[in-house]
Amino acid sequence: MEMEPEAPSAERLALEKILASAGFSRSEPLSSFLAYVCEAALTQKTIRLTEQHIGIHIFGRPDNYIPAEDTIVRTTAAMLRKRLARYYELEGLLGPVRIAIPRGSYSPVFVANEVVVSSPSPSPFLPEPMAPVDPAPEAQPVEPKRWRDLLVARK
């Protein structure tokens, strides 16, 4: 009796959808980075995804790689964060799971997507618009100081 293969998790489906998207399918470095850190997080719960570890395993740097001298991991992670944000503003807006790589970390976070379609601000990465604030009636407009006025006052 053969066992049926286990259905992919929501996290894996989200990863596959991202990797197949236009913004990621054309970028091997970003796709490799995202796939590696997600698979590591999903399968190897105890692994520490450090800058050096990623430099060695994703970008083929030698074991004595010094991240302070070669910033490929940091720069790629920054581009990855921007590309993920753009993906979730457009294609991934309604997906059930979001993948994020928080600043200061290389470990992905999988979060349930709770975007409300009728929301005026569809992206959770953008701040909600603020209501206009009425100034107090006694407040007087403040004139901006000019650099020249400040310099004259110092003499």
PDB file of C-alpha atoms in Angstrom:
ATOM      1  CA  MET A   1       0.000   0.000   0.000  1.00  0.00           C
ATOM      2  CA  GLU A   2       1.541   3.275  -1.133  1.00  0.00           C
ATOM      3  CA  MET A   3       1.299   6.372   1.006  1.00  0.00           C
ATOM      4  CA  GLU A   4       0.182   9.558  -0.654  1.00  0.00           C
ATOM      5  CA  PRO A   5       2.726  12.379  -0.521  1.00  0.00           C
ATOM      6  CA  GLU A   6       2.018  14.979   2.108  1.00  0.00           C
ATOM      7  CA  ALA A   7       0.455  18.186   0.789  1.00  0.00           C
ATOM      8  CA  PRO A   8       2.793  21.173   0.867  1.00  0.00           C
ATOM      9  CA  SER A   9       2.349  23.497   3.811  1.00  0.00           C
ATOM     10  CA  ALA A  10       0.920  26.993   3.386  1.00  0.00           C
ATOM     11  CA  GLU A  11       4.445  28.352   3.956  1.00  0.00           C
ATOM     12  CA  ARG A  12       5.895  26.220   1.156  1.00  0.00           C
ATOM     13  CA  LEU A  13       3.053  27.151  -1.193  1.00  0.00           C
ATOM     14  CA  ALA A  14       3.665  30.838  -0.440  1.00  0.00           C
ATOM     15  CA  LEU A  15       7.379  30.379  -1.163  1.00  0.00           C
ATOM     16  CA  GLU A  16       6.680  28.583  -4.462  1.00  0.00           C
ATOM     17  CA  LYS A  17       4.293  31.334  -5.532  1.00  0.00           C
ATOM     18  CA  ILE A  18       6.848  34.046  -4.730  1.00  0.00           C
ATOM     19  CA  LEU A  19       9.636  32.236  -6.587  1.00  0.00           C
ATOM     20  CA  ALA A  20       7.388  31.852  -9.647  1.00  0.00           C
ATOM     21  CA  SER A  21       6.431  35.553  -9.649  1.00  0.00           C
ATOM     22  CA  ALA A  22       7.827  37.978 -12.220  1.00  0.00           C
ATOM     23  CA  GLY A  23       9.947  39.840  -9.686  1.00  0.00           C
ATOM     24  CA  PHE A  24      11.721  36.724  -8.429  1.00  0.00           C
ATOM     25  CA  SER A  25      11.818  34.325 -11.385  1.00  0.00           C
ATOM     26  CA  ARG A  26      14.256  36.653 -13.173  1.00  0.00           C
ATOM     27  CA  SER A  27      16.583  37.127 -10.202  1.00  0.00           C
ATOM     28  CA  GLU A  28      18.670  34.085  -9.336  1.00  0.00           C
ATOM     29  CA  PRO A  29      20.447  35.663  -6.315  1.00  0.00           C
ATOM     30  CA  LEU A  30      17.204  36.806  -4.657  1.00  0.00           C
ATOM     31  CA  SER A  31      15.414  33.534  -5.412  1.00  0.00           C
ATOM     32  CA  SER A  32      18.316  31.431  -4.115  1.00  0.00           C
ATOM     33  CA  PHE A  33      18.588  33.514  -0.954  1.00  0.00           C
ATOM     34  CA  LEU A  34      14.860  33.346  -0.211  1.00  0.00           C
ATOM     35  CA  ALA A  35      14.545  29.629  -1.024  1.00  0.00           C
ATOM     36  CA  TYR A  36      17.559  28.724   1.118  1.00  0.00           C
ATOM     37  CA  VAL A  37      16.562  30.659   4.238  1.00  0.00           C
ATOM     38  CA  CYS A  38      12.932  29.498   4.002  1.00  0.00           C
ATOM     39  CA  GLU A  39      13.870  25.839   3.575  1.00  0.00           C
ATOM     40  CA  ALA A  40      16.367  26.112   6.429  1.00  0.00           C
ATOM     41  CA  ALA A  41      13.732  27.670   8.680  1.00  0.00           C
ATOM     42  CA  LEU A  42      11.119  25.065   7.756  1.00  0.00           C
ATOM     43  CA  THR A  43      13.315  21.959   7.967  1.00  0.00           C
ATOM     44  CA  GLN A  44      16.211  22.782  10.279  1.00  0.00           C
ATOM     45  CA  LYS A  45      14.648  24.554  13.242  1.00  0.00           C
ATOM     46  CA  THR A  46      17.966  24.817  15.137  1.00  0.00           C
ATOM     47  CA  ILE A  47      20.075  26.319  12.326  1.00  0.00           C
ATOM     48  CA  ARG A  48      21.408  29.848  12.895  1.00  0.00           C
ATOM     49  CA  LEU A  49      21.234  31.826   9.687  1.00  0.00           C
ATOM     50  CA  THR A  50      24.149  34.212  10.094  1.00  0.00           C
ATOM     51  CA  GLU A  51      25.702  36.480   7.502  1.00  0.00           C
ATOM     52  CA  GLN A  52      28.759  34.239   7.302  1.00  0.00           C
ATOM     53  CA  HIS A  53      26.682  31.053   6.993  1.00  0.00           C
ATOM     54  CA  ILE A  54      24.651  32.521   4.125  1.00  0.00           C
ATOM     55  CA  GLY A  55      27.763  33.898   2.411  1.00  0.00           C
ATOM     56  CA  ILE A  56      29.323  30.435   2.416  1.00  0.00           C
ATOM     57  CA  HIS A  57      26.239  28.365   1.531  1.00  0.00           C
ATOM     58  CA  ILE A  58      24.413  30.642  -0.924  1.00  0.00           C
ATOM     59  CA  PHE A  59      27.122  32.795  -2.469  1.00  0.00           C
ATOM     60  CA  GLY A  60      29.958  30.243  -2.432  1.00  0.00           C
ATOM     61  CA  ARG A  61      32.306  32.266  -0.272  1.00  0.00           C
ATOM     62  CA  PRO A  62      35.211  30.374   1.368  1.00  0.00           C
ATOM     63  CA  ASP A  63      35.018  29.181   4.986  1.00  0.00           C
ATOM     64  CA  ASN A  64      37.273  32.064   6.063  1.00  0.00           C
ATOM     65  CA  TYR A  65      34.917  34.615   4.458  1.00  0.00           C
ATOM     66  CA  ILE A  66      34.833  37.924   6.355  1.00  0.00           C
ATOM     67  CA  PRO A  67      31.404  39.623   6.062  1.00  0.00           C
ATOM     68  CA  ALA A  68      32.825  43.050   6.968  1.00  0.00           C
ATOM     69  CA  GLU A  69      34.994  42.950   3.824  1.00  0.00           C
ATOM     70  CA  ASP A  70      32.356  41.523   1.464  1.00  0.00           C
ATOM     71  CA  THR A  71      28.823  42.841   1.990  1.00  0.00           C
ATOM     72  CA  ILE A  72      27.037  40.630  -0.562  1.00  0.00           C
ATOM     73  CA  VAL A  73      24.767  39.072   2.068  1.00  0.00           C
ATOM     74  CA  ARG A  74      23.638  42.408   3.556  1.00  0.00           C
ATOM     75  CA  THR A  75      23.080  44.073   0.200  1.00  0.00           C
ATOM     76  CA  THR A  76      21.191  41.079  -1.184  1.00  0.00           C
ATOM     77  CA  ALA A  77      19.070  40.869   1.991  1.00  0.00           C
ATOM     78  CA  ALA A  78      18.169  44.565   1.639  1.00  0.00           C
ATOM     79  CA  MET A  79      17.155  44.036  -2.007  1.00  0.00           C
ATOM     80  CA  LEU A  80      15.191  40.936  -0.979  1.00  0.00           C
ATOM     81  CA  ARG A  81      13.232  42.863   1.653  1.00  0.00           C
ATOM     82  CA  LYS A  82      12.319  45.546  -0.899  1.00  0.00           C
ATOM     83  CA  ARG A  83      11.326  42.974  -3.515  1.00  0.00           C
ATOM     84  CA  LEU A  84       9.164  41.092  -0.989  1.00  0.00           C
ATOM     85  CA  ALA A  85       7.413  44.335  -0.001  1.00  0.00           C
ATOM     86  CA  ARG A  86       6.728  45.092  -3.677  1.00  0.00           C
ATOM     87  CA  TYR A  87       5.476  41.529  -4.234  1.00  0.00           C
ATOM     88  CA  TYR A  88       2.991  41.851  -1.355  1.00  0.00           C
ATOM     89  CA  GLU A  89       1.769  45.215  -2.629  1.00  0.00           C
ATOM     90  CA  LEU A  90       0.803  43.655  -5.971  1.00  0.00           C
ATOM     91  CA  GLU A  91       0.811  39.923  -6.704  1.00  0.00           C
ATOM     92  CA  GLY A  92       0.805  38.540  -3.170  1.00  0.00           C
ATOM     93  CA  LEU A  93      -1.740  40.907  -1.717  1.00  0.00           C
ATOM     94  CA  LEU A  94      -4.346  38.237  -1.051  1.00  0.00           C
ATOM     95  CA  GLY A  95      -2.158  35.201  -0.375  1.00  0.00           C
ATOM     96  CA  PRO A  96      -2.884  33.323   2.876  1.00  0.00           C
ATOM     97  CA  VAL A  97       0.698  33.545   4.200  1.00  0.00           C
ATOM     98  CA  ARG A  98       3.290  36.302   4.048  1.00  0.00           C
ATOM     99  CA  ILE A  99       7.023  35.734   4.247  1.00  0.00           C
ATOM    100  CA  ALA A 100       9.182  38.478   5.725  1.00  0.00           C
ATOM    101  CA  ILE A 101      12.874  38.787   6.517  1.00  0.00           C
ATOM    102  CA  PRO A 102      12.997  41.244   9.435  1.00  0.00           C
ATOM    103  CA  ARG A 103      15.815  43.799   9.494  1.00  0.00           C
ATOM    104  CA  GLY A 104      18.691  42.651  11.657  1.00  0.00           C
ATOM    105  CA  SER A 105      17.956  38.991  10.912  1.00  0.00           C
ATOM    106  CA  TYR A 106      18.225  36.563   8.034  1.00  0.00           C
ATOM    107  CA  SER A 107      15.644  34.135   9.402  1.00  0.00           C
ATOM    108  CA  PRO A 108      12.294  34.340   7.650  1.00  0.00           C
ATOM    109  CA  VAL A 109       9.041  34.888   9.488  1.00  0.00           C
ATOM    110  CA  PHE A 110       5.836  33.327   8.185  1.00  0.00           C
ATOM    111  CA  VAL A 111       2.703  35.289   9.098  1.00  0.00           C
ATOM    112  CA  ALA A 112      -0.963  34.805   8.332  1.00  0.00           C
ATOM    113  CA  ASN A 113      -2.080  37.422   5.842  1.00  0.00           C
ATOM    114  CA  GLU A 114      -4.959  39.415   7.293  1.00  0.00           C
ATOM    115  CA  VAL A 115      -5.351  42.059   4.600  1.00  0.00           C
ATOM    116  CA  VAL A 116      -8.863  43.466   4.372  1.00  0.00           C
ATOM    117  CA  VAL A 117      -9.697  44.090   0.717  1.00  0.00           C
ATOM    118  CA  SER A 118     -11.874  47.147   1.403  1.00  0.00           C
ATOM    119  CA  SER A 119      -9.107  48.807   3.428  1.00  0.00           C
ATOM    120  CA  PRO A 120      -8.005  52.233   2.128  1.00  0.00           C
ATOM    121  CA  SER A 121      -4.378  51.175   2.631  1.00  0.00           C
ATOM    122  CA  PRO A 122      -4.093  47.646   1.149  1.00  0.00           C
ATOM    123  CA  SER A 123      -0.458  47.090   2.104  1.00  0.00           C
ATOM    124  CA  PRO A 124       0.412  46.278   5.719  1.00  0.00           C
ATOM    125  CA  PHE A 125       3.858  47.716   4.982  1.00  0.00           C
ATOM    126  CA  LEU A 126       2.420  51.198   4.442  1.00  0.00           C
ATOM    127  CA  PRO A 127       1.141  53.335   7.321  1.00  0.00           C
ATOM    128  CA  GLU A 128      -2.545  54.046   7.665  1.00  0.00           C
ATOM    129  CA  PRO A 129      -3.492  57.537   6.505  1.00  0.00           C
ATOM    130  CA  MET A 130      -3.857  59.988   9.375  1.00  0.00           C
ATOM    131  CA  ALA A 131      -6.935  62.122   9.873  1.00  0.00           C
ATOM    132  CA  PRO A 132      -6.270  65.849   9.501  1.00  0.00           C
ATOM    133  CA  VAL A 133      -5.624  67.618  12.765  1.00  0.00           C
ATOM    134  CA  ASP A 134      -7.270  71.007  13.366  1.00  0.00           C
ATOM    135  CA  PRO A 135      -4.797  73.491  14.847  1.00  0.00           C
ATOM    136  CA  ALA A 136      -5.724  75.093  18.136  1.00  0.00           C
ATOM    137  CA  PRO A 137      -7.537  78.430  17.526  1.00  0.00           C
ATOM    138  CA  GLU A 138      -4.936  80.420  19.489  1.00  0.00           C
ATOM    139  CA  ALA A 139      -1.957  78.934  17.638  1.00  0.00           C
ATOM    140  CA  GLN A 140      -0.143  81.380  15.414  1.00  0.00           C
ATOM    141  CA  PRO A 141       1.793  80.253  12.332  1.00  0.00           C
ATOM    142  CA  VAL A 142       5.519  80.091  12.975  1.00  0.00           C
ATOM    143  CA  GLU A 143       7.738  81.691  10.395  1.00  0.00           C
ATOM    144  CA  PRO A 144      10.569  79.453   9.254  1.00  0.00           C
ATOM    145  CA  LYS A 145      13.988  80.715  10.244  1.00  0.00           C
ATOM    146  CA  ARG A 146      16.420  81.380   7.486  1.00  0.00           C
ATOM    147  CA  TRP A 147      20.063  80.360   7.651  1.00  0.00           C
ATOM    148  CA  ARG A 148      21.117  83.939   6.936  1.00  0.00           C
ATOM    149  CA  ASP A 149      19.079  85.204   9.935  1.00  0.00           C
ATOM    150  CA  LEU A 150      20.718  82.609  12.155  1.00  0.00           C
ATOM    151  CA  LEU A 151      24.198  83.572  10.950  1.00  0.00           C
ATOM    152  CA  VAL A 152      23.539  87.289  11.514  1.00  0.00           C
ATOM    153  CA  ALA A 153      22.273  86.586  15.026  1.00  0.00           C
ATOM    154  CA  ARG A 154      25.530  84.762  15.924  1.00  0.00           C
ATOM    155  CA  LYS A 155      27.757  87.756  15.070  1.00  0.00           C
TER     156      LYS A 155
END
